[in-house]
Coordinates of C-alpha atoms in Angstrom, one line a residue:
M1 CA -106.7 -147.5 -81.6
K2 CA -110.3 -146.6 -80.9
K3 CA -109.0 -142.3 -81.9
H4 CA -107.4 -143.9 -85.3
W5 CA -111.1 -145.0 -86.0
I6 CA -112.5 -142.0 -84.7
R7 CA -110.4 -139.2 -86.9
K8 CA -110.9 -141.8 -89.8
F9 CA -114.5 -141.5 -89.6
G10 CA -114.3 -137.4 -88.9
L11 CA -115.8 -138.7 -85.2
K12 CA -115.6 -136.0 -82.6
E13 CA -114.9 -136.9 -78.9
P14 CA -116.5 -138.3 -76.5
F15 CA -117.4 -140.7 -79.5
C16 CA -121.4 -141.7 -79.5
F17 CA -123.2 -143.9 -81.7
N18 CA -125.5 -141.0 -83.1
D19 CA -122.1 -139.5 -84.7
F20 CA -121.4 -143.1 -86.5
V21 CA -124.6 -143.2 -88.0
K22 CA -124.3 -139.5 -89.2
S23 CA -121.1 -139.9 -90.5
F24 CA -121.9 -143.3 -92.6
Y25 CA -124.4 -141.0 -93.8
A26 CA -122.6 -138.1 -94.7
H27 CA -119.7 -140.9 -96.6
L28 CA -123.1 -142.4 -98.4
G29 CA -124.2 -138.9 -99.6
T30 CA -120.5 -138.2 -101.0
V31 CA -120.8 -141.6 -103.0
I32 CA -124.2 -140.2 -104.2
A33 CA -123.3 -137.4 -105.1
R34 CA -120.3 -138.8 -107.1
H35 CA -122.0 -141.4 -108.6
P36 CA -126.2 -140.1 -109.1
I37 CA -126.8 -142.6 -112.1
P38 CA -126.7 -146.5 -110.3
F39 CA -129.1 -144.7 -107.2
L40 CA -131.5 -143.6 -110.0
L41 CA -131.3 -146.9 -112.1
I42 CA -131.3 -149.3 -109.0
P43 CA -135.1 -147.9 -107.9
V44 CA -136.5 -148.1 -111.2
L45 CA -135.1 -151.4 -112.4
M46 CA -136.8 -152.7 -109.0
T47 CA -139.9 -151.3 -109.9
A48 CA -139.9 -152.8 -113.0
A49 CA -139.3 -155.9 -111.9
S50 CA -141.4 -156.2 -108.9
A51 CA -144.3 -154.5 -111.4
K52 CA -144.2 -158.1 -113.0
S53 CA -146.2 -159.4 -110.2
F54 CA -148.6 -156.6 -109.5
K55 CA -151.4 -158.3 -109.8
P56 CA -153.3 -160.0 -106.9
T57 CA -154.0 -162.7 -109.0
T58 CA -150.4 -164.1 -108.7
A59 CA -151.2 -164.4 -104.9
S60 CA -153.1 -167.1 -103.2
T61 CA -156.4 -166.0 -102.1
I62 CA -158.5 -167.0 -99.1
D63 CA -160.5 -168.9 -101.3
E64 CA -157.0 -171.2 -101.8
V65 CA -156.7 -171.3 -97.9
D66 CA -157.8 -174.9 -97.1
F67 CA -158.7 -175.7 -93.3
R68 CA -160.0 -179.0 -92.8
F69 CA -161.4 -178.5 -89.4
L70 CA -164.1 -175.3 -91.2
R71 CA -167.1 -176.7 -92.4
H72 CA -167.1 -175.0 -96.2
S73 CA -170.2 -176.3 -97.2
L74 CA -172.0 -175.2 -94.0
V75 CA -174.3 -171.8 -94.9
Y76 CA -177.1 -170.8 -91.5
V77 CA -180.1 -168.5 -91.7
I78 CA -181.3 -166.8 -88.1
M79 CA -184.6 -165.7 -87.5
V80 CA -185.1 -163.2 -84.9
D81 CA -188.3 -162.3 -83.6
K82 CA -187.8 -158.5 -82.9
T83 CA -191.9 -157.9 -82.0
S84 CA -193.3 -157.8 -78.3
N85 CA -193.8 -161.5 -77.9
M86 CA -189.9 -162.6 -78.8
N87 CA -190.7 -166.0 -79.6
A88 CA -189.7 -167.3 -82.7
V89 CA -191.0 -170.6 -81.9
S90 CA -194.7 -169.1 -81.6
E91 CA -196.8 -170.5 -84.5
I92 CA -196.4 -167.5 -86.6
G93 CA -192.7 -167.7 -86.2
L94 CA -192.4 -171.4 -87.1
R95 CA -194.7 -170.6 -90.2
Y96 CA -191.9 -168.2 -91.4
A97 CA -189.0 -170.7 -90.7
A98 CA -190.9 -173.2 -93.0
D99 CA -191.8 -170.8 -95.8
L100 CA -188.1 -169.9 -95.8
I101 CA -186.8 -173.8 -96.0
E102 CA -189.1 -173.8 -98.6
Q103 CA -188.1 -171.1 -100.5
V104 CA -184.3 -172.0 -100.2
K105 CA -184.7 -175.9 -101.2
A106 CA -186.5 -174.1 -104.3
I107 CA -183.1 -172.5 -105.2
E108 CA -181.9 -174.2 -108.9
V109 CA -178.4 -173.2 -109.8
Q110 CA -177.0 -173.6 -113.8
V111 CA -173.0 -174.1 -114.6
F112 CA -171.4 -174.9 -117.8
N113 CA -174.7 -174.5 -119.4
A114 CA -175.4 -177.8 -118.2
H115 CA -178.9 -178.7 -116.4
K116 CA -180.2 -177.3 -113.9
I117 CA -179.1 -178.6 -110.0
E118 CA -181.6 -179.1 -107.6
W119 CA -181.0 -178.9 -104.0
S120 CA -181.3 -182.6 -103.4
S121 CA -178.4 -182.6 -105.8
I122 CA -176.6 -180.4 -104.0
C123 CA -176.9 -181.6 -100.6
Y124 CA -174.8 -183.3 -98.6
K125 CA -176.5 -186.8 -97.9
S126 CA -176.4 -188.6 -94.6
E127 CA -176.2 -192.5 -94.7
T128 CA -179.7 -193.3 -95.7
G129 CA -179.6 -191.2 -98.9
K130 CA -181.3 -188.9 -97.7
C131 CA -180.4 -184.5 -97.2
L132 CA -178.5 -184.0 -93.9
E133 CA -180.9 -181.9 -91.8
H134 CA -182.5 -180.9 -88.6
P135 CA -185.7 -183.1 -87.7
L136 CA -187.6 -180.5 -86.9
F137 CA -187.1 -178.6 -90.4
D138 CA -188.0 -182.1 -92.4
A139 CA -191.2 -181.9 -90.0
L140 CA -191.7 -178.7 -90.7
E141 CA -191.0 -179.2 -94.4
K142 CA -193.8 -181.8 -94.3
T143 CA -196.6 -180.2 -92.3
T144 CA -199.4 -179.1 -94.4
A145 CA -200.7 -175.3 -95.4
N146 CA -203.5 -176.0 -93.4
G147 CA -202.2 -178.0 -90.8
Q148 CA -200.9 -176.7 -86.9
V149 CA -197.3 -176.2 -87.4
L150 CA -196.7 -175.4 -83.7
S151 CA -198.5 -178.9 -82.7
V152 CA -196.1 -180.8 -84.7
A153 CA -193.1 -179.0 -83.9
E154 CA -193.4 -179.5 -80.0
Q155 CA -192.2 -182.7 -79.4
Y156 CA -188.6 -180.9 -80.9
L157 CA -189.1 -178.0 -78.6
Y158 CA -186.6 -178.9 -75.8
Y159 CA -183.5 -177.6 -74.2
P160 CA -180.7 -178.6 -74.4
T161 CA -181.6 -181.7 -76.3
A162 CA -184.9 -183.3 -77.1
K163 CA -186.0 -186.6 -76.8
V164 CA -188.1 -188.3 -79.9
G165 CA -188.4 -191.9 -79.6
N166 CA -184.9 -193.5 -79.4
L167 CA -183.6 -190.4 -81.4
T168 CA -181.8 -187.6 -79.4
V169 CA -182.1 -184.5 -81.2
D170 CA -179.4 -181.4 -80.2
N171 CA -181.1 -178.0 -80.3
T172 CA -178.1 -175.8 -78.3
M173 CA -177.3 -174.8 -82.3
I174 CA -181.1 -174.3 -83.0
F175 CA -182.2 -172.3 -80.7
G176 CA -181.1 -169.0 -79.1
G177 CA -182.6 -166.3 -76.3
I178 CA -184.0 -169.7 -74.5
S179 CA -186.7 -169.5 -71.7
K180 CA -187.3 -173.2 -70.6
R181 CA -190.0 -174.6 -68.4
A182 CA -189.4 -177.0 -65.5
D183 CA -189.2 -179.8 -68.2
N184 CA -186.7 -178.4 -70.0
S185 CA -189.2 -178.0 -72.7
I186 CA -189.2 -174.5 -74.5
A187 CA -191.3 -171.6 -73.3
K188 CA -189.9 -169.1 -75.6
A189 CA -186.7 -168.8 -78.1
E190 CA -186.1 -165.4 -79.3
A191 CA -184.3 -166.5 -82.8
I192 CA -183.8 -169.4 -84.5
R193 CA -181.0 -170.8 -86.2
I194 CA -182.0 -172.9 -89.8
P195 CA -178.7 -175.1 -91.2
F196 CA -178.5 -176.1 -94.7
V197 CA -175.2 -178.3 -95.8
L198 CA -173.8 -178.3 -99.0
K199 CA -171.7 -181.8 -99.9
D200 CA -168.4 -181.6 -99.5
I201 CA -166.3 -180.4 -102.6
R202 CA -164.6 -183.0 -104.2
S203 CA -163.9 -181.5 -107.7
E204 CA -164.1 -178.2 -109.4
L205 CA -167.7 -178.6 -110.5
D206 CA -168.8 -179.2 -107.3
Y207 CA -166.6 -175.4 -105.9
V208 CA -168.3 -174.0 -108.9
L209 CA -171.6 -175.3 -108.1
N210 CA -171.5 -175.2 -104.0
N211 CA -170.5 -170.8 -104.6
A212 CA -173.6 -170.5 -107.4
W213 CA -176.0 -171.7 -104.8
R214 CA -174.7 -169.5 -101.7
N215 CA -175.2 -166.3 -104.3
R216 CA -178.6 -167.8 -105.0
F217 CA -179.2 -168.3 -101.1
L218 CA -177.8 -164.6 -99.8
K219 CA -179.9 -162.8 -102.8
I220 CA -182.7 -164.8 -101.8
I221 CA -182.2 -164.0 -98.3
Q222 CA -181.7 -160.1 -98.8
E223 CA -184.8 -160.1 -100.6
S224 CA -187.0 -161.8 -98.1
Y225 CA -189.0 -160.3 -95.6
Y226 CA -191.3 -161.3 -92.5
P227 CA -192.9 -158.5 -91.1
G228 CA -191.6 -158.3 -87.3
F229 CA -188.8 -160.4 -87.2
G230 CA -184.9 -160.4 -88.5
V231 CA -183.7 -162.4 -91.1
Y232 CA -179.8 -162.9 -90.9
A233 CA -177.5 -165.1 -93.1
N234 CA -174.1 -166.3 -93.2
T235 CA -171.5 -168.5 -95.2
W236 CA -167.9 -169.7 -95.0
S237 CA -166.9 -166.8 -97.7
S238 CA -169.1 -164.4 -96.5
L239 CA -166.2 -162.3 -94.3
A240 CA -163.5 -162.6 -97.3
H241 CA -166.0 -161.3 -99.5
E242 CA -167.4 -158.7 -97.3
I243 CA -163.7 -157.6 -96.8
Q244 CA -163.2 -157.8 -100.4
R245 CA -166.5 -155.2 -100.9
N246 CA -165.4 -152.8 -98.3
G247 CA -162.1 -152.9 -100.0
S248 CA -163.3 -151.7 -103.4
M249 CA -165.1 -148.7 -101.8
L250 CA -160.8 -147.1 -101.2
T251 CA -160.4 -147.4 -104.7
P252 CA -162.4 -143.9 -105.6
Y253 CA -160.0 -142.2 -102.9
L254 CA -156.7 -143.0 -103.7
F255 CA -156.9 -140.4 -106.9
Y256 CA -158.2 -137.7 -104.2
L257 CA -154.9 -138.3 -102.2
V258 CA -152.8 -138.4 -104.9
L259 CA -154.6 -134.9 -106.1
I260 CA -154.2 -133.2 -102.4
L261 CA -150.5 -135.0 -101.7
V262 CA -149.3 -133.5 -105.3
V263 CA -150.7 -129.8 -104.7
A264 CA -149.2 -130.3 -101.4
S265 CA -145.9 -131.0 -101.5
V266 CA -145.6 -128.8 -104.7
L267 CA -146.6 -126.2 -102.9
C268 CA -144.9 -126.9 -99.5
C269 CA -141.6 -127.2 -101.8
C270 CA -142.2 -123.4 -103.6
T271 CA -140.6 -120.1 -102.0
V272 CA -140.8 -116.6 -103.3
D273 CA -137.4 -117.3 -104.8
C274 CA -138.1 -118.9 -108.2
Q275 CA -134.5 -120.0 -107.8
A276 CA -135.0 -121.9 -104.6
S277 CA -138.0 -123.3 -105.5
K278 CA -138.3 -127.0 -105.9
P279 CA -141.8 -128.2 -106.8
W280 CA -140.3 -131.3 -108.7
L281 CA -138.5 -132.3 -105.6
G282 CA -142.3 -132.9 -103.7
F283 CA -143.6 -134.4 -106.9
C284 CA -140.3 -136.9 -107.0
G285 CA -141.0 -137.5 -104.0
L286 CA -144.2 -139.1 -104.7
V287 CA -143.1 -140.9 -107.4
N288 CA -140.5 -142.8 -105.0
A289 CA -142.9 -143.7 -102.6
A290 CA -145.2 -144.9 -105.2
F291 CA -142.2 -147.2 -106.3
A292 CA -141.8 -148.1 -103.2
V293 CA -145.2 -149.6 -103.1
I294 CA -145.6 -151.0 -106.3
T295 CA -142.1 -152.8 -105.2
A296 CA -143.3 -154.4 -101.2
T297 CA -146.5 -155.1 -103.2
G298 CA -145.3 -157.1 -106.3
I299 CA -142.5 -158.7 -103.8
L300 CA -145.5 -159.9 -102.0
F301 CA -147.5 -161.2 -104.2
G302 CA -144.6 -162.8 -106.2
C303 CA -143.8 -164.7 -102.3
R304 CA -147.3 -165.8 -103.0
Y305 CA -148.5 -163.9 -99.9
S306 CA -152.5 -164.3 -99.2
Y307 CA -154.2 -161.1 -100.7
L308 CA -157.3 -159.6 -98.9
H309 CA -158.8 -156.4 -100.0
M310 CA -157.7 -154.5 -96.8
V311 CA -154.4 -154.1 -98.2
V312 CA -156.0 -151.7 -100.2
I313 CA -155.8 -149.3 -97.2
M314 CA -151.6 -149.1 -97.5
P315 CA -150.9 -147.2 -100.0
F316 CA -152.8 -144.3 -98.2
L317 CA -150.8 -144.4 -95.1
V318 CA -147.5 -145.4 -96.9
M319 CA -147.9 -142.5 -99.7
S320 CA -148.6 -139.9 -97.4
V321 CA -146.1 -140.6 -94.6
S322 CA -143.2 -141.7 -97.3
V323 CA -143.6 -138.1 -98.2
D324 CA -142.0 -136.5 -95.2
N325 CA -138.3 -137.4 -96.6
V326 CA -138.9 -135.6 -99.1
F327 CA -139.4 -132.1 -96.8
L328 CA -136.7 -133.7 -94.5
M329 CA -133.9 -133.5 -97.6
L330 CA -135.6 -130.1 -98.7
N331 CA -135.0 -128.4 -95.0
C332 CA -131.4 -129.3 -94.8
W333 CA -130.8 -129.1 -98.6
R334 CA -131.5 -125.2 -97.9
A335 CA -129.8 -125.1 -94.8
T336 CA -126.5 -126.3 -96.5
G337 CA -127.2 -123.3 -99.2
N338 CA -125.4 -120.1 -97.1
G339 CA -122.2 -121.2 -97.3
N340 CA -119.5 -121.8 -100.3
L341 CA -119.6 -125.5 -100.2
K342 CA -119.6 -127.8 -103.1
L343 CA -122.7 -130.2 -104.3
E344 CA -120.7 -132.9 -102.9
Q345 CA -120.4 -131.1 -99.9
R346 CA -123.7 -130.0 -99.6
V347 CA -124.9 -133.6 -100.7
S348 CA -123.1 -135.2 -97.7
A349 CA -124.1 -132.5 -94.8
C350 CA -127.7 -133.1 -96.3
V351 CA -127.6 -136.5 -96.1
G352 CA -125.7 -136.9 -92.7
D353 CA -128.1 -133.6 -90.9
T354 CA -131.8 -135.2 -92.3
S355 CA -133.8 -134.5 -89.2
V356 CA -137.4 -134.9 -88.5
S357 CA -139.4 -131.6 -89.2
M358 CA -142.2 -131.7 -86.4
M359 CA -144.3 -129.2 -88.8
I360 CA -144.0 -131.5 -91.7
S361 CA -144.5 -134.7 -90.5
A362 CA -147.9 -133.6 -88.0
L363 CA -149.3 -132.7 -91.1
T364 CA -148.4 -136.0 -93.8
D365 CA -149.1 -138.1 -90.7
G366 CA -152.2 -136.4 -89.9
L367 CA -152.9 -136.0 -94.1
S368 CA -152.6 -140.3 -94.0
F369 CA -154.4 -141.0 -90.4
T370 CA -157.3 -138.8 -91.4
V371 CA -157.7 -140.6 -94.7
G372 CA -157.4 -144.0 -92.7
N373 CA -160.0 -142.4 -90.1
I374 CA -162.8 -142.6 -92.5
T375 CA -162.4 -145.8 -94.1
P376 CA -165.1 -148.4 -93.2
F377 CA -162.6 -150.9 -91.6
P378 CA -163.5 -150.0 -87.3
A379 CA -159.8 -151.9 -87.4
V380 CA -157.9 -149.5 -89.6
R381 CA -160.0 -146.3 -88.2
N382 CA -159.3 -146.9 -84.5
R383 CA -155.1 -147.2 -85.3
P384 CA -154.6 -143.9 -86.8
G385 CA -157.3 -142.2 -84.8
E386 CA -154.6 -142.6 -81.7
C387 CA -151.8 -142.1 -84.0
F388 CA -153.0 -139.1 -85.3
L389 CA -153.7 -137.5 -81.9
N390 CA -150.0 -139.0 -80.7
V391 CA -148.5 -136.5 -83.3
M392 CA -150.3 -133.9 -82.9
W393 CA -149.7 -133.9 -79.0
C394 CA -146.2 -134.3 -79.2
F395 CA -146.2 -131.1 -81.8
N396 CA -148.0 -129.4 -79.3
F397 CA -145.6 -130.4 -76.2
S398 CA -142.8 -129.4 -78.3
R399 CA -144.2 -125.8 -78.8
W400 CA -144.6 -125.5 -74.9
N401 CA -141.4 -126.3 -74.2
Q402 CA -140.9 -122.7 -73.1
I403 CA -143.4 -122.6 -70.8
F404 CA -142.2 -125.8 -69.4
A405 CA -138.7 -124.5 -69.0
T406 CA -140.1 -121.2 -67.3
F407 CA -143.6 -121.8 -64.7
V408 CA -143.5 -125.4 -64.4
A409 CA -139.5 -125.2 -63.9
D410 CA -140.2 -122.7 -60.8
A411 CA -143.0 -125.2 -59.3
L412 CA -140.5 -128.0 -59.4
S413 CA -138.5 -126.4 -57.1
N414 CA -140.8 -127.1 -54.2
K415 CA -140.2 -130.1 -52.6
L416 CA -143.9 -130.7 -51.9
I417 CA -144.7 -130.5 -55.4
R418 CA -142.0 -133.0 -55.9
V419 CA -142.4 -135.5 -53.7
G420 CA -146.5 -134.8 -55.3
T421 CA -145.1 -135.3 -59.2
V422 CA -142.7 -138.3 -58.2
L423 CA -146.3 -140.2 -56.4
L424 CA -148.4 -139.3 -59.2
Y425 CA -145.7 -141.0 -61.5
V426 CA -145.4 -143.6 -59.8
T427 CA -149.2 -144.7 -60.2
F428 CA -149.0 -143.5 -63.6
L429 CA -146.5 -146.4 -63.8
A430 CA -148.5 -148.8 -62.1
S431 CA -152.0 -148.2 -64.0
A432 CA -150.2 -148.4 -67.0
L433 CA -148.5 -151.4 -66.1
Y434 CA -151.9 -153.0 -64.7
G435 CA -153.6 -151.9 -68.2
V436 CA -150.9 -153.9 -70.6
V437 CA -150.9 -157.1 -68.3
N438 CA -155.0 -157.0 -68.4
I439 CA -155.2 -156.0 -71.9
R440 CA -157.1 -158.3 -74.3
F441 CA -154.9 -159.5 -77.5
G442 CA -156.2 -160.1 -80.7
L443 CA -158.6 -159.2 -83.5
N444 CA -162.5 -159.2 -82.9
V445 CA -164.2 -160.2 -86.5
Q446 CA -166.2 -157.4 -86.4
N447 CA -163.3 -154.9 -86.2
L448 CA -162.4 -155.7 -89.9
I449 CA -165.7 -155.2 -91.5
P450 CA -168.2 -152.3 -91.5
H451 CA -171.2 -152.6 -88.1
D452 CA -173.3 -151.9 -90.3
S453 CA -173.1 -154.8 -92.7
P454 CA -175.1 -157.7 -92.8
V455 CA -172.0 -160.1 -91.8
S456 CA -171.5 -158.0 -89.0
R457 CA -174.9 -157.9 -87.8
T458 CA -174.9 -161.7 -88.4
V459 CA -171.9 -161.8 -85.7
A460 CA -173.1 -160.1 -83.5
I461 CA -176.1 -162.1 -83.2
N462 CA -174.7 -165.6 -83.2
E463 CA -172.5 -163.5 -80.3
K464 CA -175.7 -163.0 -78.7
Y465 CA -177.9 -165.7 -79.1
F466 CA -175.7 -169.0 -79.7
S467 CA -172.9 -168.6 -77.4
A468 CA -174.3 -170.8 -74.8
Y469 CA -173.2 -174.0 -76.5
C470 CA -170.6 -174.3 -79.1
G471 CA -168.5 -176.7 -81.1
Y472 CA -166.8 -179.9 -80.2
A473 CA -163.4 -180.3 -78.7
S474 CA -161.4 -183.1 -79.7
V475 CA -159.2 -184.7 -76.6
V476 CA -156.7 -186.9 -78.4
I477 CA -155.0 -189.0 -75.5
T478 CA -151.5 -190.3 -76.7
E479 CA -150.2 -192.4 -74.4
P480 CA -150.9 -195.9 -74.7
M481 CA -153.4 -197.5 -72.2
D482 CA -154.3 -201.1 -71.2
I483 CA -157.9 -201.3 -70.8
G484 CA -157.5 -204.6 -69.3
Q485 CA -156.0 -202.8 -65.9
E486 CA -158.5 -201.5 -63.7
T487 CA -156.1 -198.4 -62.8
A488 CA -155.9 -197.3 -66.5
I489 CA -160.0 -197.1 -66.6
K490 CA -160.0 -195.3 -63.7
R491 CA -157.9 -192.6 -65.1
L492 CA -159.3 -192.4 -68.3
L493 CA -162.9 -191.8 -67.0
S494 CA -161.3 -189.5 -64.3
L495 CA -159.9 -187.0 -67.4
Y496 CA -163.4 -187.2 -69.0
H497 CA -165.4 -186.1 -66.3
S498 CA -163.0 -183.6 -65.2
L499 CA -162.8 -182.5 -68.3
A500 CA -166.6 -182.5 -69.7
Y501 CA -167.8 -180.9 -66.1
S502 CA -167.0 -177.6 -65.4
R503 CA -168.5 -174.0 -66.0
Y504 CA -167.2 -173.9 -69.7
S505 CA -167.6 -177.3 -70.7
S506 CA -170.2 -180.4 -70.6
E507 CA -170.4 -183.8 -71.8
G508 CA -169.7 -184.8 -75.4
S509 CA -169.2 -188.7 -76.1
F510 CA -166.3 -190.9 -74.8
W511 CA -166.3 -194.7 -76.2
L512 CA -165.0 -196.1 -73.1
N513 CA -168.4 -194.8 -71.1
N514 CA -170.2 -196.7 -74.0
F515 CA -168.4 -199.6 -73.6
M516 CA -168.3 -200.2 -69.9
A517 CA -172.3 -199.8 -70.4
F518 CA -172.3 -202.3 -72.6
M519 CA -170.4 -204.6 -70.3
E520 CA -172.6 -204.1 -68.0
S521 CA -175.6 -204.6 -70.1
R522 CA -174.0 -208.6 -70.4
N523 CA -172.9 -209.1 -66.8
R524 CA -169.4 -208.8 -67.0
S525 CA -166.0 -206.8 -65.8
L526 CA -163.0 -206.2 -67.4
N527 CA -161.4 -208.3 -65.3
A528 CA -162.8 -211.4 -67.1
N529 CA -159.5 -211.0 -69.5
R530 CA -160.8 -214.2 -71.5
Y531 CA -163.8 -212.6 -72.6
Y532 CA -162.4 -208.7 -72.7
V533 CA -161.2 -209.7 -76.6
R534 CA -164.2 -210.7 -78.1
F535 CA -166.9 -208.0 -76.3
L536 CA -164.3 -205.9 -77.5
H537 CA -164.7 -206.5 -80.8
E538 CA -168.3 -206.6 -80.7
F539 CA -168.5 -203.6 -79.1
F540 CA -167.2 -201.8 -82.1
M541 CA -168.7 -204.0 -84.7
S542 CA -172.5 -203.2 -83.2
P543 CA -174.4 -200.6 -85.0
D544 CA -174.6 -197.9 -82.0
S545 CA -171.1 -198.0 -81.1
R546 CA -169.8 -198.5 -84.9
R547 CA -169.2 -195.1 -85.0
F548 CA -166.1 -195.0 -82.0
A549 CA -164.1 -197.0 -84.4
D550 CA -162.2 -194.5 -85.7
D551 CA -161.6 -193.2 -82.0
V552 CA -159.3 -195.8 -81.0
Q553 CA -156.0 -197.3 -82.7
L554 CA -155.6 -201.1 -81.5
D555 CA -152.0 -202.8 -80.9
S556 CA -151.9 -205.3 -83.2
S557 CA -150.8 -208.3 -81.3
T558 CA -152.5 -207.3 -78.1
L559 CA -155.8 -205.8 -78.5
S560 CA -156.0 -205.0 -74.8
L561 CA -153.5 -201.9 -75.6
I562 CA -154.6 -198.9 -77.3
H563 CA -152.0 -196.4 -78.7
Y564 CA -154.1 -193.5 -79.3
M565 CA -157.8 -192.4 -78.4
K566 CA -159.9 -189.6 -78.7
M567 CA -162.6 -188.1 -76.7
T568 CA -165.3 -184.8 -77.3
I569 CA -165.7 -182.4 -75.2
R570 CA -168.9 -180.2 -75.7
L571 CA -168.0 -176.7 -75.3
R572 CA -170.1 -173.9 -73.1
N573 CA -170.3 -170.2 -72.3
C574 CA -167.8 -169.6 -75.1
G575 CA -168.7 -166.0 -76.3
Q576 CA -165.5 -164.0 -76.9
E577 CA -164.3 -162.4 -73.8
N578 CA -164.5 -166.3 -72.5
H579 CA -162.0 -167.9 -75.2
T580 CA -158.8 -167.3 -73.3
K581 CA -160.1 -168.7 -69.9
L582 CA -162.3 -171.9 -71.9
A583 CA -158.5 -173.0 -73.3
A584 CA -157.0 -172.4 -70.0
L585 CA -159.4 -174.4 -67.7
L586 CA -159.3 -177.7 -70.1
R587 CA -155.7 -177.5 -71.0
R588 CA -154.6 -177.1 -67.1
R589 CA -157.0 -179.9 -66.4
L590 CA -155.5 -182.3 -68.6
G591 CA -152.1 -181.4 -67.5
E592 CA -153.4 -181.9 -63.9
S593 CA -154.0 -185.6 -64.7
A594 CA -150.6 -186.6 -65.8
V595 CA -152.3 -188.3 -68.9
Q596 CA -150.3 -187.5 -71.9
G597 CA -152.2 -185.9 -74.8
F598 CA -153.7 -183.0 -76.1
I599 CA -156.8 -180.9 -76.7
F600 CA -157.8 -179.4 -80.6
E601 CA -160.6 -177.1 -81.1
P602 CA -160.3 -174.2 -84.0
L603 CA -161.0 -171.7 -81.4
F604 CA -157.6 -172.6 -79.6
L605 CA -155.8 -171.7 -82.7
I606 CA -156.8 -168.0 -81.6
V607 CA -156.3 -167.7 -78.4
D608 CA -152.5 -169.0 -79.3
Q609 CA -152.5 -166.6 -81.3
N610 CA -153.5 -164.0 -78.7
L611 CA -151.4 -165.4 -76.1
L612 CA -148.3 -165.6 -78.9
V613 CA -148.7 -161.7 -79.9
L614 CA -148.7 -160.6 -76.2
Q615 CA -145.1 -162.6 -75.5
T616 CA -144.0 -160.9 -78.8
A617 CA -145.2 -157.7 -78.1
M618 CA -143.4 -157.8 -74.5
Q619 CA -140.3 -159.0 -76.1
D620 CA -140.6 -155.7 -78.6
V621 CA -140.6 -153.6 -75.9
I622 CA -137.2 -154.9 -74.0
V623 CA -135.3 -155.0 -77.4
A624 CA -136.6 -151.6 -78.0
V625 CA -135.8 -150.6 -74.8
A626 CA -132.0 -152.3 -75.0
I627 CA -131.3 -150.9 -78.5
M628 CA -132.2 -147.0 -76.9
V629 CA -129.9 -147.8 -74.3

């Protein structure tokens, strides 16, 4: 039975998979030669159908993605003292900050020919009806031109928090590069960050107003100048707009790419024999690659895939690399021209015998990788550089086969050299395995944009000065707890202190801590069950604790039973190099507590994605090795 199928497909014994693939494509070549019309029309029709969706307007853009945990309305500006003093909270530094705040709040926007909108109408308002802002900046704004700004600000210059009357002010997100005194007062701060919060987007008008205000904000920051100070601004959409701007920079290169590829392809398809020359084949190869780009992109856009201007790099790589197929077919076609073969036989042999031409592959791949290497995207530029060197060295190694077959072969006949070579190879494998296990997966945001762009500089400044503290992680307890039992209280408080006190975390807020203090202030303990429900209700209704009402879900029949509850943990030392360690530590401690729940912070999504990349990469390697075997 086996020999029957081998003879049917024209294979040779001993049978191997490569022969089967070669035979399959040889039969396909015969079909193409006999019925060429469908193979000419189908690509054209598919391209024409896909071209209908070949517009970014049919794709889902980054602006349409709604992440509730990200603040679309937050914008901020960072002022860094670059003088020898390196103190942004000096008298001159605070005056600069007050002046900048005044300029920003003076922004007026006008859309749809309506009246001008002032800052007071577009800002996010607190419960008191005032624009939400840090108390320090409110005090700076009220300072007269002749007054001493520093004397007004001194009561707020403490780190990490300042106590002003009954108000505790968090300064970790405001000051960076801190030098403190013994009483936690700030002696020096190299950077100061000034946030502005726009109102939430609830309508199309709000969206347009916020965008118009952000554009005016960025323009004012770009035009501002304060001697000795660097000014950096960022908004939620800055990164997407920067990628869009840099993507448009690639468009002029597309014409030169096509021109170079057309000339190179046509010349390489020509010979001194005019009958053997196939210049049209090179041109058609480019048309085929262009069809592939249009078809693939049109299908993705039609399926509402997210569109970023980074995809502008795709034609540079796809069109260049796809031309390889033209030269592979041409090489095989010429190889079958010496015999007395019919057209069908030549096409069959040509399609079946397509093999890699190292010279053409090196040239075309080198061209595509060179184009990618001059793009302003570091993430794209690094990969083509590596691939280009790999291709070139593969080509060089193929040229050195004769050297390896003579000199190196004679040297390896020596036993000592063979033992040394094996040890060297084992050392290489061990080093490579160590590197793969410890490699840092993930994409740095700074690699998506040029290093000298305003957004890249702002990201670097944030990483340098404001990574000591970052946001809050939410810990959601999904295990029902009876707060009337002392063991449940101990478990919850133990979990909170375990999560809140570490190298990467500090105290946030937990309603149970405040409730225990509330009970102590009334000289009551939780063992007094008959008073428990009344005190719990009184606690959540008090003005100081009303904010905790959404952190618990009480059982309607038994108010001492809580189905869900939430606590928040402040994250510390959250630079990019610590993201994985931070997430692993908090999740491990939650698991060790045996309390059912989970931890959420947007940062952890990136960590999970990077871990998934590692897992998927290992699976792909195993599958690839299995297929090759």
